[in-house]
Amino acid sequence: MSTHHIQVKVNGAVKAAEVESRLLLVHFLRESLNLTGTHIGCDTTSCGACTVLWNGRAVKSCTLFAVQADGAELRTVEGLAQDGKLHPIQVGFHEKHGLQCGFCTPGMMMASVALLEANPKPTEDEIRWGLSGNLCRCTGYVNIVKAVQQAAEQMQG
Amino acid sequence: MDKTELPWNNPVVEANASAPAARLGQYAQPPLRNFGSIDPYNRISREAKDMIPPPFEYQAPTSVSEALALLGKNPEAKVLAGGQSLIPLMRFRLASPAMLVDLNRIGDLAYIKEGEGWLRIGAMTRESDLDQSDLIAKKYPLLADTTHVVADPLVRNLSTLGGNLAHADPANDHPATMIAYRAQIVATGPKGERTIPASEFFKGPFETALAPNELLTEIRIPAPGKGSGGAYVKMERKVGDFATAAVAVQVSLAKDGTLERVGIALTNVGLVPIQASAAEKALTGKKPDDAVLRQAADLAAKAAKPESDARGSEEYKRALVKTLTVRALRKAVARAQGG
């Protein structure tokens, strides 16, 4: 069995572990670190429920091995709220009813955060394009877009 | 498979950010989490165990020569680039390589440079970096169109140009584009570099001209002269899907407005990307009026070898190639006339 020592920074905290090479990043986050906010939706690199930020880029954590994240800075949905205060994207999803069943929400929010950090004033088209790797099976896209728009306004103060 | 074989049963420790990894000791702390009697398999889903790849050795070289040495010594090894096709295949256990040689730690394989008549792109350049390149947006519209429609934005943040080509899935988008561009693919092996024309690179589905001990290291696209333009037109059922069919076109116009050079290639309508040579030939030297473009599109549709599947019937796909070829030609010509 091939195991490797990795050290990653997750939501600001450094974590170290011995991981098997075949351990997927999403399983490392959920099962080893107990960060179950990151969901597994499809297991086929299709749905984006497992989206996390890997060195600032939004990626599908089911399609990256944990060993590849050695030395990386990761952000998950658990890292959004700071000091008990919700992140503007969380406020947006709450106030604009950006979720129905909520399963896709962590991935949607992480992809949105990456989008807004790269492009603070996205048009509606840019939001839809930016979130095109994230599927909502409730088809609640209209309110998801509104949530991102509200967050964009809020983040600009 | 019993529970002890689960890949996530290793302990995790909280570490001091300033402490070097080597000094973290023997993981004296207990695991953060103990599953107790819960079987994670049951908790995730019945099929979850099928979504864990079989064990493999993992190596992450930091230079091309180190990677080549590993490939030379381990003929069973598979190269890991962006991983957005390979990792799903491993999860489905359709691929179970004994070793992965991960190129992601080789920093000098990611670049976009123009000079001496070529655009040179490092094999590990990610799609999102191509998508955000001003140079490519301005001078290489065919490549810009293509990279913009590969999979979805999350996948593009990891997937690489070299991986898209070396994986040689007939549904991948860049192979046709590189054939239309008359691009050269650089393979580096133990004896040095050789270049392979894109039109000779794809040997079959998931099969290329690369030897097992060679790495695809660079892609070279001829820098387009004045009066050049290109376009990639793809029909997909939804964003992120593979092409039902797609057409890549690159043209350059002579001073009198006639077509001087024409490259046309087709995606996902055959076991390999198809160069529509008869259509290219029919256009060369002609004025690009609509009747001429339509005639060429007929020839492109004839060159296609689609198969009926969930994305459409053979007949439909052939008709689609015709329509997409006309659209791609019009767009490419308009761009060539504009710049």
PDB file of N, CA and C in Angstrom, chain A residues 1-2 4-5 7 13-24 27-28 30-34 40 43-46 48 51 54 57-60 62-65 67-70 111 129-130 132-134, chain B residues 1 5 7-8 10-15 17 21 24 27 33 35 43-44 51-58 80 83-84 87-88 91-93 100 102 104-105 126 128-129 148 152-158 239:
ATOM      1  N   MET A   1       0.845  -1.192   0.000  1.00  0.00           N
ATOM      2  CA  MET A   1       0.000   0.000   0.000  1.00  0.00           C
ATOM      3  C   MET A   1       0.887   1.251   0.000  1.00  0.00           C
ATOM      4  N   SER A   2       0.536   2.161  -0.833  1.00  0.00           N
ATOM      5  CA  SER A   2       1.346   3.366  -0.948  1.00  0.00           C
ATOM      6  C   SER A   2       0.750   4.475  -0.078  1.00  0.00           C
ATOM      7  N   HIS A   4       1.401   8.274   2.031  1.00  0.00           N
ATOM      8  CA  HIS A   4       2.195   9.501   1.921  1.00  0.00           C
ATOM      9  C   HIS A   4       1.855  10.435   3.059  1.00  0.00           C
ATOM     10  N   HIS A   5       2.854  11.174   3.473  1.00  0.00           N
ATOM     11  CA  HIS A   5       2.620  12.182   4.496  1.00  0.00           C
ATOM     12  C   HIS A   5       2.190  13.474   3.814  1.00  0.00           C
ATOM     13  N   GLN A   7       0.538  17.543   4.351  1.00  0.00           N
ATOM     14  CA  GLN A   7       0.164  18.628   5.256  1.00  0.00           C
ATOM     15  C   GLN A   7      -0.605  19.657   4.438  1.00  0.00           C
ATOM     16  N   ALA A  13      -6.470  26.278   9.235  1.00  0.00           N
ATOM     17  CA  ALA A  13      -5.829  25.389  10.211  1.00  0.00           C
ATOM     18  C   ALA A  13      -4.975  24.354   9.478  1.00  0.00           C
ATOM     19  N   VAL A  14      -3.780  24.127   9.986  1.00  0.00           N
ATOM     20  CA  VAL A  14      -2.900  23.162   9.344  1.00  0.00           C
ATOM     21  C   VAL A  14      -3.226  21.761   9.837  1.00  0.00           C
ATOM     22  N   LYS A  15      -3.380  20.845   8.896  1.00  0.00           N
ATOM     23  CA  LYS A  15      -3.674  19.449   9.237  1.00  0.00           C
ATOM     24  C   LYS A  15      -2.626  18.574   8.578  1.00  0.00           C
ATOM     25  N   ALA A  16      -2.195  17.552   9.294  1.00  0.00           N
ATOM     26  CA  ALA A  16      -1.221  16.624   8.725  1.00  0.00           C
ATOM     27  C   ALA A  16      -1.758  15.216   8.872  1.00  0.00           C
ATOM     28  N   ALA A  17      -1.444  14.383   7.921  1.00  0.00           N
ATOM     29  CA  ALA A  17      -1.923  13.003   7.993  1.00  0.00           C
ATOM     30  C   ALA A  17      -1.102  12.113   7.079  1.00  0.00           C
ATOM     31  N   GLU A  18      -1.164  10.820   7.369  1.00  0.00           N
ATOM     32  CA  GLU A  18      -0.671   9.827   6.425  1.00  0.00           C
ATOM     33  C   GLU A  18      -1.862   9.431   5.576  1.00  0.00           C
ATOM     34  N   VAL A  19      -1.740   9.545   4.281  1.00  0.00           N
ATOM     35  CA  VAL A  19      -2.881   9.166   3.432  1.00  0.00           C
ATOM     36  C   VAL A  19      -2.457   8.131   2.410  1.00  0.00           C
ATOM     37  N   GLU A  20      -3.402   7.279   2.104  1.00  0.00           N
ATOM     38  CA  GLU A  20      -3.177   6.339   1.029  1.00  0.00           C
ATOM     39  C   GLU A  20      -3.274   7.120  -0.284  1.00  0.00           C
ATOM     40  N   SER A  21      -2.484   6.705  -1.277  1.00  0.00           N
ATOM     41  CA  SER A  21      -2.473   7.499  -2.515  1.00  0.00           C
ATOM     42  C   SER A  21      -3.840   7.564  -3.172  1.00  0.00           C
ATOM     43  N   ARG A  22      -4.658   6.519  -2.991  1.00  0.00           N
ATOM     44  CA  ARG A  22      -5.945   6.501  -3.689  1.00  0.00           C
ATOM     45  C   ARG A  22      -7.048   7.253  -2.960  1.00  0.00           C
ATOM     46  N   LEU A  23      -6.719   7.833  -1.806  1.00  0.00           N
ATOM     47  CA  LEU A  23      -7.749   8.561  -1.049  1.00  0.00           C
ATOM     48  C   LEU A  23      -8.124   9.846  -1.793  1.00  0.00           C
ATOM     49  N   LEU A  24      -9.391   9.985  -2.125  1.00  0.00           N
ATOM     50  CA  LEU A  24      -9.844  11.200  -2.809  1.00  0.00           C
ATOM     51  C   LEU A  24      -9.915  12.350  -1.812  1.00  0.00           C
ATOM     52  N   HIS A  27     -13.044  12.550   0.286  1.00  0.00           N
ATOM     53  CA  HIS A  27     -13.125  11.583   1.393  1.00  0.00           C
ATOM     54  C   HIS A  27     -12.210  12.004   2.539  1.00  0.00           C
ATOM     55  N   PHE A  28     -11.058  12.576   2.196  1.00  0.00           N
ATOM     56  CA  PHE A  28     -10.155  13.090   3.233  1.00  0.00           C
ATOM     57  C   PHE A  28     -10.873  14.179   4.047  1.00  0.00           C
ATOM     58  N   ARG A  30     -14.168  14.809   4.325  1.00  0.00           N
ATOM     59  CA  ARG A  30     -15.374  14.357   5.017  1.00  0.00           C
ATOM     60  C   ARG A  30     -15.091  13.323   6.099  1.00  0.00           C
ATOM     61  N   GLU A  31     -14.279  12.327   5.732  1.00  0.00           N
ATOM     62  CA  GLU A  31     -14.121  11.188   6.633  1.00  0.00           C
ATOM     63  C   GLU A  31     -12.946  11.364   7.596  1.00  0.00           C
ATOM     64  N   SER A  32     -11.857  11.947   7.124  1.00  0.00           N
ATOM     65  CA  SER A  32     -10.708  12.109   8.011  1.00  0.00           C
ATOM     66  C   SER A  32     -10.818  13.393   8.833  1.00  0.00           C
ATOM     67  N   LEU A  33     -11.235  14.476   8.215  1.00  0.00           N
ATOM     68  CA  LEU A  33     -11.292  15.753   8.930  1.00  0.00           C
ATOM     69  C   LEU A  33     -12.689  16.058   9.474  1.00  0.00           C
ATOM     70  N   ASN A  34     -13.654  15.214   9.151  1.00  0.00           N
ATOM     71  CA  ASN A  34     -15.028  15.409   9.631  1.00  0.00           C
ATOM     72  C   ASN A  34     -15.641  16.714   9.117  1.00  0.00           C
ATOM     73  N   ILE A  40     -20.964  14.853  -1.350  1.00  0.00           N
ATOM     74  CA  ILE A  40     -20.698  14.004  -2.503  1.00  0.00           C
ATOM     75  C   ILE A  40     -22.036  13.809  -3.209  1.00  0.00           C
ATOM     76  N   ASP A  43     -20.366  11.440  -7.679  1.00  0.00           N
ATOM     77  CA  ASP A  43     -19.231  10.535  -7.812  1.00  0.00           C
ATOM     78  C   ASP A  43     -18.753  10.383  -9.251  1.00  0.00           C
ATOM     79  N   THR A  44     -19.190  11.236 -10.138  1.00  0.00           N
ATOM     80  CA  THR A  44     -18.805  11.083 -11.544  1.00  0.00           C
ATOM     81  C   THR A  44     -18.259  12.373 -12.172  1.00  0.00           C
ATOM     82  N   THR A  45     -17.813  13.313 -11.325  1.00  0.00           N
ATOM     83  CA  THR A  45     -17.259  14.570 -11.831  1.00  0.00           C
ATOM     84  C   THR A  45     -18.292  15.355 -12.637  1.00  0.00           C
ATOM     85  N   SER A  46     -19.556  15.226 -12.251  1.00  0.00           N
ATOM     86  CA  SER A  46     -20.593  15.910 -13.021  1.00  0.00           C
ATOM     87  C   SER A  46     -21.255  17.059 -12.266  1.00  0.00           C
ATOM     88  N   GLY A  48     -20.640  18.915  -9.081  1.00  0.00           N
ATOM     89  CA  GLY A  48     -20.084  20.072  -8.388  1.00  0.00           C
ATOM     90  C   GLY A  48     -20.488  20.218  -6.919  1.00  0.00           C
ATOM     91  N   THR A  51     -17.525  20.846  -4.545  1.00  0.00           N
ATOM     92  CA  THR A  51     -16.605  21.950  -4.874  1.00  0.00           C
ATOM     93  C   THR A  51     -15.951  22.550  -3.634  1.00  0.00           C
ATOM     94  N   TRP A  54      -9.154  25.202  -3.957  1.00  0.00           N
ATOM     95  CA  TRP A  54      -7.816  24.607  -3.885  1.00  0.00           C
ATOM     96  C   TRP A  54      -6.869  25.694  -4.365  1.00  0.00           C
ATOM     97  N   ARG A  57      -8.650  28.218  -6.406  1.00  0.00           N
ATOM     98  CA  ARG A  57      -9.412  27.776  -7.581  1.00  0.00           C
ATOM     99  C   ARG A  57     -10.529  26.842  -7.138  1.00  0.00           C
ATOM    100  N   ALA A  58     -11.701  27.017  -7.723  1.00  0.00           N
ATOM    101  CA  ALA A  58     -12.812  26.116  -7.406  1.00  0.00           C
ATOM    102  C   ALA A  58     -12.625  24.815  -8.171  1.00  0.00           C
ATOM    103  N   VAL A  59     -12.543  23.709  -7.448  1.00  0.00           N
ATOM    104  CA  VAL A  59     -12.335  22.403  -8.085  1.00  0.00           C
ATOM    105  C   VAL A  59     -13.282  21.374  -7.478  1.00  0.00           C
ATOM    106  N   LYS A  60     -13.466  20.280  -8.219  1.00  0.00           N
ATOM    107  CA  LYS A  60     -14.287  19.181  -7.715  1.00  0.00           C
ATOM    108  C   LYS A  60     -13.401  18.265  -6.877  1.00  0.00           C
ATOM    109  N   CYS A  62     -13.858  15.535  -5.600  1.00  0.00           N
ATOM    110  CA  CYS A  62     -13.959  14.098  -5.877  1.00  0.00           C
ATOM    111  C   CYS A  62     -13.052  13.707  -7.019  1.00  0.00           C
ATOM    112  N   THR A  63     -12.374  14.690  -7.637  1.00  0.00           N
ATOM    113  CA  THR A  63     -11.568  14.397  -8.812  1.00  0.00           C
ATOM    114  C   THR A  63     -10.146  14.906  -8.606  1.00  0.00           C
ATOM    115  N   LEU A  64      -9.684  14.717  -7.383  1.00  0.00           N
ATOM    116  CA  LEU A  64      -8.344  15.121  -6.984  1.00  0.00           C
ATOM    117  C   LEU A  64      -7.989  14.193  -5.823  1.00  0.00           C
ATOM    118  N   PHE A  65      -6.796  13.647  -5.831  1.00  0.00           N
ATOM    119  CA  PHE A  65      -6.388  12.801  -4.713  1.00  0.00           C
ATOM    120  C   PHE A  65      -5.892  13.680  -3.567  1.00  0.00           C
ATOM    121  N   VAL A  67      -3.427  13.271  -1.730  1.00  0.00           N
ATOM    122  CA  VAL A  67      -1.973  13.420  -1.790  1.00  0.00           C
ATOM    123  C   VAL A  67      -1.571  14.565  -2.720  1.00  0.00           C
ATOM    124  N   GLN A  68      -2.419  14.849  -3.713  1.00  0.00           N
ATOM    125  CA  GLN A  68      -2.123  15.957  -4.620  1.00  0.00           C
ATOM    126  C   GLN A  68      -2.280  17.302  -3.922  1.00  0.00           C
ATOM    127  N   ALA A  69      -3.020  17.322  -2.831  1.00  0.00           N
ATOM    128  CA  ALA A  69      -3.267  18.576  -2.119  1.00  0.00           C
ATOM    129  C   ALA A  69      -2.169  18.888  -1.109  1.00  0.00           C
ATOM    130  N   ASP A  70      -1.156  18.030  -1.022  1.00  0.00           N
ATOM    131  CA  ASP A  70      -0.058  18.279  -0.069  1.00  0.00           C
ATOM    132  C   ASP A  70       0.496  19.686  -0.301  1.00  0.00           C
ATOM    133  N   ALA A 111     -18.251  27.707  -5.361  1.00  0.00           N
ATOM    134  CA  ALA A 111     -18.012  28.141  -6.738  1.00  0.00           C
ATOM    135  C   ALA A 111     -18.331  29.632  -6.879  1.00  0.00           C
ATOM    136  N   TRP A 129     -22.689  31.246 -16.296  1.00  0.00           N
ATOM    137  CA  TRP A 129     -21.556  30.540 -16.901  1.00  0.00           C
ATOM    138  C   TRP A 129     -20.611  30.038 -15.811  1.00  0.00           C
ATOM    139  N   GLY A 130     -20.348  30.911 -14.826  1.00  0.00           N
ATOM    140  CA  GLY A 130     -19.421  30.560 -13.751  1.00  0.00           C
ATOM    141  C   GLY A 130     -19.919  29.400 -12.900  1.00  0.00           C
ATOM    142  N   SER A 132     -21.815  26.960 -14.125  1.00  0.00           N
ATOM    143  CA  SER A 132     -22.326  25.909 -15.026  1.00  0.00           C
ATOM    144  C   SER A 132     -21.766  24.529 -14.701  1.00  0.00           C
ATOM    145  N   GLY A 133     -20.780  24.457 -13.802  1.00  0.00           N
ATOM    146  CA  GLY A 133     -20.297  23.148 -13.376  1.00  0.00           C
ATOM    147  C   GLY A 133     -20.998  22.633 -12.130  1.00  0.00           C
ATOM    148  N   ASN A 134     -21.986  23.372 -11.660  1.00  0.00           N
ATOM    149  CA  ASN A 134     -22.710  22.986 -10.445  1.00  0.00           C
ATOM    150  C   ASN A 134     -24.166  22.734 -10.790  1.00  0.00           C
TER     151      ASN A 134
ATOM    152  N   MET B   1     -14.578  -6.335   0.259  1.00  0.00           N
ATOM    153  CA  MET B   1     -13.617  -5.417   0.885  1.00  0.00           C
ATOM    154  C   MET B   1     -14.012  -5.182   2.344  1.00  0.00           C
ATOM    155  N   GLU B   5      -9.667  -1.976   5.002  1.00  0.00           N
ATOM    156  CA  GLU B   5      -9.072  -1.575   3.737  1.00  0.00           C
ATOM    157  C   GLU B   5      -9.487  -0.177   3.295  1.00  0.00           C
ATOM    158  N   PRO B   7      -9.666   3.570   2.567  1.00  0.00           N
ATOM    159  CA  PRO B   7      -8.515   4.457   2.450  1.00  0.00           C
ATOM    160  C   PRO B   7      -8.535   5.641   3.407  1.00  0.00           C
ATOM    161  N   TRP B   8      -9.569   5.814   4.204  1.00  0.00           N
ATOM    162  CA  TRP B   8      -9.602   7.010   5.052  1.00  0.00           C
ATOM    163  C   TRP B   8      -9.492   6.695   6.538  1.00  0.00           C
ATOM    164  N   ASN B  10      -6.743   6.476   8.278  1.00  0.00           N
ATOM    165  CA  ASN B  10      -5.502   6.931   8.891  1.00  0.00           C
ATOM    166  C   ASN B  10      -5.748   8.134   9.784  1.00  0.00           C
ATOM    167  N   PRO B  11      -4.969   8.269  10.851  1.00  0.00           N
ATOM    168  CA  PRO B  11      -5.191   9.376  11.772  1.00  0.00           C
ATOM    169  C   PRO B  11      -4.794  10.722  11.179  1.00  0.00           C
ATOM    170  N   VAL B  12      -5.458  11.739  11.662  1.00  0.00           N
ATOM    171  CA  VAL B  12      -5.157  13.101  11.258  1.00  0.00           C
ATOM    172  C   VAL B  12      -4.764  13.854  12.511  1.00  0.00           C
ATOM    173  N   VAL B  13      -3.780  14.713  12.423  1.00  0.00           N
ATOM    174  CA  VAL B  13      -3.422  15.483  13.610  1.00  0.00           C
ATOM    175  C   VAL B  13      -3.539  16.968  13.310  1.00  0.00           C
ATOM    176  N   GLU B  14      -3.845  17.729  14.334  1.00  0.00           N
ATOM    177  CA  GLU B  14      -3.786  19.179  14.224  1.00  0.00           C
ATOM    178  C   GLU B  14      -2.313  19.526  14.258  1.00  0.00           C
ATOM    179  N   ALA B  15      -1.878  20.370  13.368  1.00  0.00           N
ATOM    180  CA  ALA B  15      -0.462  20.696  13.343  1.00  0.00           C
ATOM    181  C   ALA B  15      -0.275  22.182  13.564  1.00  0.00           C
ATOM    182  N   ALA B  17       1.128  25.536  12.484  1.00  0.00           N
ATOM    183  CA  ALA B  17       1.443  26.027  11.136  1.00  0.00           C
ATOM    184  C   ALA B  17       2.933  26.228  10.942  1.00  0.00           C
ATOM    185  N   ALA B  21       6.716  19.743   8.698  1.00  0.00           N
ATOM    186  CA  ALA B  21       5.947  18.510   8.692  1.00  0.00           C
ATOM    187  C   ALA B  21       6.696  17.370   9.356  1.00  0.00           C
ATOM    188  N   LEU B  24       6.345  16.599  13.225  1.00  0.00           N
ATOM    189  CA  LEU B  24       5.031  16.399  13.826  1.00  0.00           C
ATOM    190  C   LEU B  24       4.956  15.117  14.628  1.00  0.00           C
ATOM    191  N   TYR B  27       2.167  11.031  15.379  1.00  0.00           N
ATOM    192  CA  TYR B  27       0.704  11.107  15.413  1.00  0.00           C
ATOM    193  C   TYR B  27       0.180  10.521  16.707  1.00  0.00           C
ATOM    194  N   ARG B  33     -11.635  11.426  14.590  1.00  0.00           N
ATOM    195  CA  ARG B  33     -12.947  10.822  14.457  1.00  0.00           C
ATOM    196  C   ARG B  33     -12.809   9.318  14.466  1.00  0.00           C
ATOM    197  N   PHE B  35     -15.050   5.965  13.722  1.00  0.00           N
ATOM    198  CA  PHE B  35     -16.313   5.551  13.118  1.00  0.00           C
ATOM    199  C   PHE B  35     -17.134   4.656  14.037  1.00  0.00           C
ATOM    200  N   ARG B  43     -23.259   4.257   5.004  1.00  0.00           N
ATOM    201  CA  ARG B  43     -23.688   5.621   5.227  1.00  0.00           C
ATOM    202  C   ARG B  43     -23.634   6.433   3.922  1.00  0.00           C
ATOM    203  N   ILE B  44     -22.670   6.140   3.080  1.00  0.00           N
ATOM    204  CA  ILE B  44     -22.545   6.956   1.872  1.00  0.00           C
ATOM    205  C   ILE B  44     -23.541   6.466   0.823  1.00  0.00           C
ATOM    206  N   MET B  51     -16.597   3.565  -6.049  1.00  0.00           N
ATOM    207  CA  MET B  51     -16.086   4.870  -6.431  1.00  0.00           C
ATOM    208  C   MET B  51     -14.724   5.147  -5.816  1.00  0.00           C
ATOM    209  N   ILE B  52     -14.114   4.131  -5.242  1.00  0.00           N
ATOM    210  CA  ILE B  52     -12.774   4.284  -4.693  1.00  0.00           C
ATOM    211  C   ILE B  52     -11.817   3.525  -5.598  1.00  0.00           C
ATOM    212  N   PRO B  53     -10.814   4.202  -6.123  1.00  0.00           N
ATOM    213  CA  PRO B  53      -9.899   3.506  -7.027  1.00  0.00           C
ATOM    214  C   PRO B  53      -9.149   2.402  -6.292  1.00  0.00           C
ATOM    215  N   PRO B  54      -8.706   1.382  -7.025  1.00  0.00           N
ATOM    216  CA  PRO B  54      -7.852   0.371  -6.405  1.00  0.00           C
ATOM    217  C   PRO B  54      -6.513   1.008  -6.013  1.00  0.00           C
ATOM    218  N   PRO B  55      -5.783   0.368  -5.086  1.00  0.00           N
ATOM    219  CA  PRO B  55      -4.514   0.964  -4.649  1.00  0.00           C
ATOM    220  C   PRO B  55      -3.512   1.106  -5.796  1.00  0.00           C
ATOM    221  N   PHE B  56      -2.670   2.119  -5.682  1.00  0.00           N
ATOM    222  CA  PHE B  56      -1.617   2.318  -6.686  1.00  0.00           C
ATOM    223  C   PHE B  56      -0.460   3.053  -6.034  1.00  0.00           C
ATOM    224  N   GLU B  57       0.713   2.917  -6.640  1.00  0.00           N
ATOM    225  CA  GLU B  57       1.871   3.691  -6.207  1.00  0.00           C
ATOM    226  C   GLU B  57       1.740   5.098  -6.781  1.00  0.00           C
ATOM    227  N   TYR B  58       2.182   6.081  -6.028  1.00  0.00           N
ATOM    228  CA  TYR B  58       2.065   7.474  -6.475  1.00  0.00           C
ATOM    229  C   TYR B  58       3.422   8.154  -6.413  1.00  0.00           C
ATOM    230  N   LEU B  80      -0.378  11.264 -14.740  1.00  0.00           N
ATOM    231  CA  LEU B  80      -1.503  12.047 -14.216  1.00  0.00           C
ATOM    232  C   LEU B  80      -1.265  13.524 -14.531  1.00  0.00           C
ATOM    233  N   GLY B  83      -6.089  15.156 -14.498  1.00  0.00           N
ATOM    234  CA  GLY B  83      -6.798  14.068 -13.817  1.00  0.00           C
ATOM    235  C   GLY B  83      -8.301  14.046 -14.020  1.00  0.00           C
ATOM    236  N   GLN B  84      -8.827  14.972 -14.819  1.00  0.00           N
ATOM    237  CA  GLN B  84     -10.293  15.093 -14.888  1.00  0.00           C
ATOM    238  C   GLN B  84     -10.941  14.009 -15.750  1.00  0.00           C
ATOM    239  N   ILE B  87      -8.963  10.234 -13.362  1.00  0.00           N
ATOM    240  CA  ILE B  87      -9.454   9.895 -12.015  1.00  0.00           C
ATOM    241  C   ILE B  87     -10.877   9.312 -12.084  1.00  0.00           C
ATOM    242  N   PRO B  88     -11.781   9.900 -12.874  1.00  0.00           N
ATOM    243  CA  PRO B  88     -13.081   9.210 -13.024  1.00  0.00           C
ATOM    244  C   PRO B  88     -12.937   7.789 -13.553  1.00  0.00           C
ATOM    245  N   ARG B  91     -11.917   5.680 -10.709  1.00  0.00           N
ATOM    246  CA  ARG B  91     -12.995   5.464  -9.748  1.00  0.00           C
ATOM    247  C   ARG B  91     -13.961   4.387 -10.245  1.00  0.00           C
ATOM    248  N   PHE B  92     -14.203   4.396 -11.539  1.00  0.00           N
ATOM    249  CA  PHE B  92     -15.066   3.355 -12.111  1.00  0.00           C
ATOM    250  C   PHE B  92     -14.322   2.033 -12.270  1.00  0.00           C
ATOM    251  N   ARG B  93     -13.043   2.066 -11.976  1.00  0.00           N
ATOM    252  CA  ARG B  93     -12.155   0.909 -12.135  1.00  0.00           C
ATOM    253  C   ARG B  93     -12.095   0.436 -13.585  1.00  0.00           C
ATOM    254  N   LEU B 100       0.925   5.969 -10.579  1.00  0.00           N
ATOM    255  CA  LEU B 100       0.645   7.254 -11.216  1.00  0.00           C
ATOM    256  C   LEU B 100       1.884   8.120 -11.113  1.00  0.00           C
ATOM    257  N   ASP B 102       2.598  11.793 -11.316  1.00  0.00           N
ATOM    258  CA  ASP B 102       1.856  13.058 -11.283  1.00  0.00           C
ATOM    259  C   ASP B 102       2.744  14.198 -11.775  1.00  0.00           C
ATOM    260  N   ASN B 104       1.904  17.327 -11.817  1.00  0.00           N
ATOM    261  CA  ASN B 104       1.473  18.621 -11.289  1.00  0.00           C
ATOM    262  C   ASN B 104       2.523  19.366 -10.470  1.00  0.00           C
ATOM    263  N   ARG B 105       3.590  18.667 -10.095  1.00  0.00           N
ATOM    264  CA  ARG B 105       4.653  19.365  -9.330  1.00  0.00           C
ATOM    265  C   ARG B 105       5.793  19.812 -10.238  1.00  0.00           C
ATOM    266  N   ARG B 126      -3.268  24.820 -17.748  1.00  0.00           N
ATOM    267  CA  ARG B 126      -4.665  24.446 -17.487  1.00  0.00           C
ATOM    268  C   ARG B 126      -5.611  25.218 -18.398  1.00  0.00           C
ATOM    269  N   SER B 128      -8.298  26.789 -17.764  1.00  0.00           N
ATOM    270  CA  SER B 128      -8.741  28.099 -17.288  1.00  0.00           C
ATOM    271  C   SER B 128      -7.672  29.161 -17.544  1.00  0.00           C
ATOM    272  N   ASP B 129      -6.397  28.758 -17.592  1.00  0.00           N
ATOM    273  CA  ASP B 129      -5.342  29.726 -17.908  1.00  0.00           C
ATOM    274  C   ASP B 129      -5.342  30.070 -19.395  1.00  0.00           C
ATOM    275  N   HIS B 148     -12.941  27.369 -24.126  1.00  0.00           N
ATOM    276  CA  HIS B 148     -14.102  27.903 -23.409  1.00  0.00           C
ATOM    277  C   HIS B 148     -15.227  26.877 -23.268  1.00  0.00           C
ATOM    278  N   ASP B 152     -16.644  21.959 -17.897  1.00  0.00           N
ATOM    279  CA  ASP B 152     -17.254  23.079 -17.178  1.00  0.00           C
ATOM    280  C   ASP B 152     -16.159  23.836 -16.418  1.00  0.00           C
ATOM    281  N   PRO B 153     -16.504  24.998 -15.847  1.00  0.00           N
ATOM    282  CA  PRO B 153     -15.445  25.828 -15.246  1.00  0.00           C
ATOM    283  C   PRO B 153     -14.657  25.123 -14.134  1.00  0.00           C
ATOM    284  N   LEU B 154     -15.294  24.270 -13.369  1.00  0.00           N
ATOM    285  CA  LEU B 154     -14.595  23.592 -12.266  1.00  0.00           C
ATOM    286  C   LEU B 154     -13.576  22.610 -12.825  1.00  0.00           C
ATOM    287  N   VAL B 155     -13.972  21.886 -13.852  1.00  0.00           N
ATOM    288  CA  VAL B 155     -13.058  20.942 -14.504  1.00  0.00           C
ATOM    289  C   VAL B 155     -11.920  21.711 -15.172  1.00  0.00           C
ATOM    290  N   ARG B 156     -12.266  22.846 -15.807  1.00  0.00           N
ATOM    291  CA  ARG B 156     -11.228  23.624 -16.514  1.00  0.00           C
ATOM    292  C   ARG B 156     -10.176  24.183 -15.566  1.00  0.00           C
ATOM    293  N   ASN B 157     -10.515  24.317 -14.282  1.00  0.00           N
ATOM    294  CA  ASN B 157      -9.526  24.797 -13.315  1.00  0.00           C
ATOM    295  C   ASN B 157      -8.428  23.774 -13.073  1.00  0.00           C
ATOM    296  N   LEU B 158      -8.650  22.528 -13.440  1.00  0.00           N
ATOM    297  CA  LEU B 158      -7.627  21.499 -13.251  1.00  0.00           C
ATOM    298  C   LEU B 158      -7.144  20.905 -14.575  1.00  0.00           C
ATOM    299  N   VAL B 239     -24.436  22.424 -21.144  1.00  0.00           N
ATOM    300  CA  VAL B 239     -23.088  22.864 -20.807  1.00  0.00           C
ATOM    301  C   VAL B 239     -22.350  21.749 -20.076  1.00  0.00           C
TER     302      VAL B 239
END
